[in-house]
XYZ file of C-alpha atoms in Angstrom:
321
model
C -0.137 0.074 0.010
C 1.461 3.608 -0.803
C 2.149 5.929 1.603
C 0.033 8.785 1.980
C 1.273 12.253 0.665
C 1.871 14.842 3.348
C 1.834 18.640 2.278
C 5.305 20.448 2.787
C 5.065 21.905 6.611
C 1.899 20.000 7.793
C 3.943 18.096 10.156
C 5.541 21.155 12.106
C 2.007 22.532 12.320
C 0.052 20.140 14.286
C 0.545 17.466 17.182
C 2.974 17.689 20.181
C 5.969 19.692 19.672
C 8.957 18.128 18.086
C 12.863 19.011 17.809
C 12.951 22.112 15.236
C 9.626 23.124 15.521
C 8.811 26.994 15.879
C 7.543 27.639 19.308
C 5.794 31.113 20.183
C 5.966 32.147 23.976
C 3.431 34.566 25.210
C 4.358 35.992 28.994
C 1.847 37.456 31.288
C 2.561 41.057 30.103
C 1.666 39.679 26.281
C 5.062 39.761 25.123
C 6.152 37.198 22.642
C 9.198 35.421 22.053
C 9.791 32.934 19.013
C 12.495 30.258 18.325
C 13.065 26.654 17.199
C 12.877 23.989 19.679
C 16.591 22.236 20.199
C 17.230 19.212 22.423
C 19.557 20.309 25.236
C 19.362 24.166 24.830
C 17.599 26.480 27.251
C 15.539 29.454 26.632
C 16.867 32.425 28.833
C 15.330 35.847 29.840
C 15.806 38.354 32.736
C 13.215 36.156 34.358
C 15.117 33.029 34.500
C 15.164 30.107 32.007
C 13.749 26.454 31.309
C 14.783 23.652 29.336
C 13.608 23.355 25.575
C 13.302 19.884 26.597
C 10.383 20.713 29.101
C 8.339 21.499 25.684
C 9.699 18.786 23.487
C 6.778 16.182 23.243
C 4.217 18.457 25.068
C 0.919 19.645 23.234
C 0.429 23.297 21.977
C -1.152 25.570 24.624
C 1.299 24.040 27.297
C 2.238 26.405 29.960
C 5.948 26.473 31.254
C 7.580 27.939 34.363
C 10.975 29.861 34.274
C 13.317 29.379 37.296
C 12.552 33.262 37.931
C 8.892 32.538 38.471
C 7.624 33.978 35.107
C 4.820 31.869 33.104
C 4.893 31.128 29.379
C 2.214 29.936 27.237
C 3.544 28.033 24.535
C 1.877 27.746 20.932
C 3.102 27.514 17.396
C 3.221 30.757 15.619
C 0.567 31.251 13.226
C 1.981 32.683 9.827
C 0.812 36.215 10.886
C 2.766 36.172 13.823
C 5.660 34.512 12.167
C 6.039 37.087 9.409
C 6.340 39.718 11.822
C 8.989 38.125 14.214
C 11.294 36.710 11.260
C 14.712 38.200 10.179
C 14.050 41.053 7.546
C 16.072 42.344 4.530
C 13.487 44.628 3.063
C 10.014 45.489 4.560
C 7.663 42.505 4.766
C 4.083 42.596 3.362
C 1.759 42.839 6.274
C -0.550 40.096 6.949
C -3.920 42.081 6.248
C -2.194 42.828 2.685
C -0.964 39.175 1.850
C -4.607 38.205 2.991
C -6.066 40.652 0.574
C -3.485 39.511 -2.255
C -4.294 35.968 -1.532
C -7.947 36.604 -1.960
C -8.355 38.868 -4.286
C -6.242 37.570 -6.814
C -7.899 34.244 -6.226
C -4.732 32.236 -5.495
C -5.837 28.529 -5.559
C -4.371 25.450 -4.875
C -2.380 24.195 -8.070
C -2.512 27.675 -9.186
C 1.061 28.831 -10.879
C 2.073 32.148 -9.311
C 4.802 34.437 -10.728
C 5.969 36.728 -7.912
C 8.294 39.814 -8.432
C 9.962 41.717 -5.400
C 10.450 38.847 -2.777
C 11.534 40.959 -0.214
C 11.961 39.075 3.170
C 9.582 36.231 1.686
C 6.523 36.936 3.690
C 4.344 37.133 1.144
C 5.654 34.104 -0.651
C 5.111 31.839 2.493
C 1.124 32.824 1.919
C 1.574 32.066 -1.971
C 3.287 28.937 -1.384
C 0.681 27.869 1.368
C -2.105 28.694 -1.396
C -1.001 26.989 -4.103
C 0.307 23.736 -2.111
C 2.908 21.250 -3.357
C 0.990 20.746 -6.604
C 1.225 24.530 -7.517
C 4.327 26.692 -8.657
C 5.730 30.077 -7.368
C 8.109 31.575 -9.488
C 9.660 34.454 -7.703
C 12.212 37.051 -8.908
C 14.418 39.225 -6.578
C 17.043 41.632 -7.712
C 19.075 41.651 -4.749
C 21.196 38.537 -3.673
C 21.272 39.493 0.093
C 17.214 39.924 0.122
C 16.804 36.384 -1.589
C 19.094 34.851 0.833
C 16.902 36.012 3.846
C 13.685 34.952 1.992
C 15.011 31.537 1.190
C 15.957 31.184 4.969
C 12.708 32.355 6.121
C 10.597 30.284 3.814
C 12.608 27.244 4.781
C 12.481 27.705 8.450
C 8.936 28.584 8.508
C 8.033 25.288 6.086
C 10.750 23.083 7.831
C 12.085 22.356 4.615
C 12.490 23.586 1.380
C 9.443 24.015 -0.725
C 8.885 21.886 -3.631
C 6.711 24.262 -5.382
C 9.031 27.157 -4.876
C 11.408 28.759 -7.666
C 13.568 31.725 -6.713
C 15.563 33.550 -9.505
C 17.885 36.388 -8.345
C 17.875 38.887 -10.994
C 15.635 41.752 -12.888
C 12.026 40.066 -13.767
C 12.266 41.695 -17.488
C 15.527 40.187 -18.054
C 15.366 36.971 -16.527
C 11.724 36.358 -16.971
C 10.979 32.688 -18.658
C 8.578 31.891 -21.087
C 6.369 29.830 -19.121
C 2.440 30.526 -18.546
C 1.018 31.452 -15.283
C -2.231 31.808 -13.829
C -1.508 34.650 -11.465
C 1.094 37.842 -11.428
C 1.903 39.452 -8.096
C 4.342 42.645 -8.558
C 5.647 44.227 -5.108
C 7.936 46.762 -6.379
C 8.808 50.411 -7.081
C 7.882 50.462 -10.506
C 5.412 47.804 -11.632
C 4.204 49.954 -14.513
C 7.546 48.665 -16.088
C 6.832 45.239 -16.030
C 3.105 45.363 -17.328
C 4.027 44.252 -20.831
C 6.318 41.648 -19.869
C 4.226 39.905 -17.580
C 0.889 40.225 -20.111
C 2.982 37.856 -22.422
C 3.088 35.057 -19.572
C -0.321 35.444 -17.924
C -2.901 33.479 -19.486
C -6.228 35.171 -20.630
C -8.632 35.489 -17.522
C -5.454 35.805 -15.398
C -5.042 38.071 -12.610
C -2.483 40.588 -11.984
C -2.135 42.499 -8.572
C 0.340 45.138 -7.776
C 1.330 46.258 -4.250
C 2.522 49.745 -4.194
C 3.331 52.566 -1.168
C 2.179 55.710 -2.442
C -0.333 57.679 -4.465
C 2.046 58.427 -7.322
C 2.850 54.849 -7.819
C -0.917 53.824 -7.457
C -1.747 56.481 -10.260
C 1.002 55.260 -12.555
C 0.376 51.682 -12.080
C -3.205 52.267 -12.754
C -2.826 54.137 -15.789
C -0.197 51.933 -17.430
C -2.564 48.969 -16.845
C -5.145 51.108 -18.910
C -3.330 51.953 -21.314
C -1.686 48.929 -22.233
C -4.588 47.262 -23.996
C -4.467 43.529 -22.581
C -6.134 44.093 -19.133
C -9.816 44.921 -18.332
C -10.479 48.007 -16.009
C -7.933 48.011 -12.839
C -9.794 48.090 -9.396
C -7.261 49.965 -6.791
C -8.037 49.946 -3.162
C -6.314 49.546 0.391
C -7.290 47.857 3.550
C -7.005 49.302 6.953
C -7.045 46.891 10.184
C -8.346 48.096 13.506
C -8.550 45.874 16.875
C -10.893 46.547 19.847
C -10.437 46.849 23.404
C -12.979 44.729 25.183
C -13.530 44.537 28.851
C -17.001 43.931 30.188
C -19.055 46.876 29.062
C -15.936 48.610 28.135
C -16.106 48.151 24.589
C -14.286 50.680 22.313
C -11.766 50.862 19.263
C -8.102 50.731 20.402
C -6.343 53.762 20.029
C -3.747 52.528 17.704
C -4.494 50.717 14.497
C -2.816 49.252 11.394
C -3.783 51.758 8.842
C -2.099 52.706 5.373
C 0.178 50.253 4.669
C 0.129 50.192 0.902
C -2.476 50.094 -2.257
C -3.628 46.986 -4.099
C -4.401 47.150 -7.731
C -5.959 44.164 -9.291
C -6.852 43.686 -12.977
C -7.816 40.735 -15.519
C -5.998 39.702 -18.632
C -8.084 39.379 -21.550
C -7.774 37.331 -24.531
C -5.497 38.429 -27.521
C -6.803 40.483 -30.361
C -9.914 41.474 -28.296
C -10.584 45.466 -27.967
C -12.404 46.198 -24.965
C -15.424 48.157 -24.858
C -15.052 51.826 -24.295
C -15.645 52.294 -20.598
C -18.022 55.502 -20.123
C -17.129 57.395 -17.298
C -18.924 60.746 -16.080
C -16.532 63.366 -15.660
C -16.581 65.386 -12.541
C -18.524 68.700 -12.350
C -15.286 70.648 -11.309
C -13.210 69.031 -14.173
C -15.875 69.967 -16.611
C -15.951 73.421 -15.368
C -12.463 73.957 -15.179
C -11.444 71.839 -18.826
C -8.131 71.530 -19.611
C -6.897 74.843 -17.205
C -7.038 71.880 -14.495
C -4.845 69.159 -15.695
C -3.815 67.918 -12.221
C -2.366 71.179 -11.127
C -2.128 72.456 -7.347
C -4.269 75.183 -6.517
C -1.428 77.851 -6.913
C -0.742 76.620 -10.277
C -3.790 77.341 -11.873
C -4.777 80.791 -13.665
C -6.000 83.358 -10.803
C -9.462 83.028 -12.398
C -9.618 79.224 -12.012
C -8.377 79.330 -8.849
C -10.744 81.575 -7.550
C -13.694 79.494 -9.030
C -12.393 76.378 -7.566
C -12.085 78.087 -4.025
C -15.713 79.419 -4.603
C -16.934 75.939 -5.207
C -15.443 74.651 -2.288
C -16.646 76.940 -0.292
C -20.275 76.376 -1.563
C -19.833 72.794 -0.917
C -18.199 73.003 2.558
C -15.520 70.937 1.720
C -12.286 71.013 2.982
C -9.355 72.445 0.724
């Protein structure tokens, strides 16, 4: 009888703690400590120490006690916990954005995904988790030092090299292979420079999703996708995450939140030779009144008459400048 196949990393996500498993300790003040379990080693803090062997073989949710009297709750870190504690070369894609990328790009088991801009490997872990061993993630990273950090982080999280992952060090446009892919994820400074290249490998109906940090990058990316001709209308958005304080009847939003981290833009690849219907957009009233004089200029760059007219409209609406 053939052996039952087990997805990469599954053994490190369930059952009693094993040597090499990542463990996340939470102390009584809510502080986290994450490290791999190693037989014979000890975990030390200013509140004393305890042996790793005290956790090996124990179930998740175990409480251990240090020699200094501190209690620690031991659990395996979730992927969201891991990416916030792992070593970094470049800034990581936050869990709230990684979740949106996987969901809004519709990354499914067995999908072939092209990722450009690996950074520290945070998003790569989410993509590999989504496609499974039967899919493919082709990652491109310009900087070799970032690629090394990402490779180590991915291997640490899954407990082994992932069979679905191919990492290439080099520029995406120059190193891109002609393999067809179902999804493309661009996390880079100038994704508009790669739109044409990835359109040649993305299958019709496939999803392009770009992650950018600033409004100027957002504008240029959206316009580049619109003008390219091989994509349907792009959809830009952002996600904000706010936790809540709940203590009895004291229920309120927390004072701090994970606000703007980046913008996401999604677009679907259309079939070759297809001409999209002209999208009808109703121009803004202000744009119609100003005509060509506006053209994105700041108020102090407009002709005096146009600037005064704009200020008058703002005053009538009660809007802030």
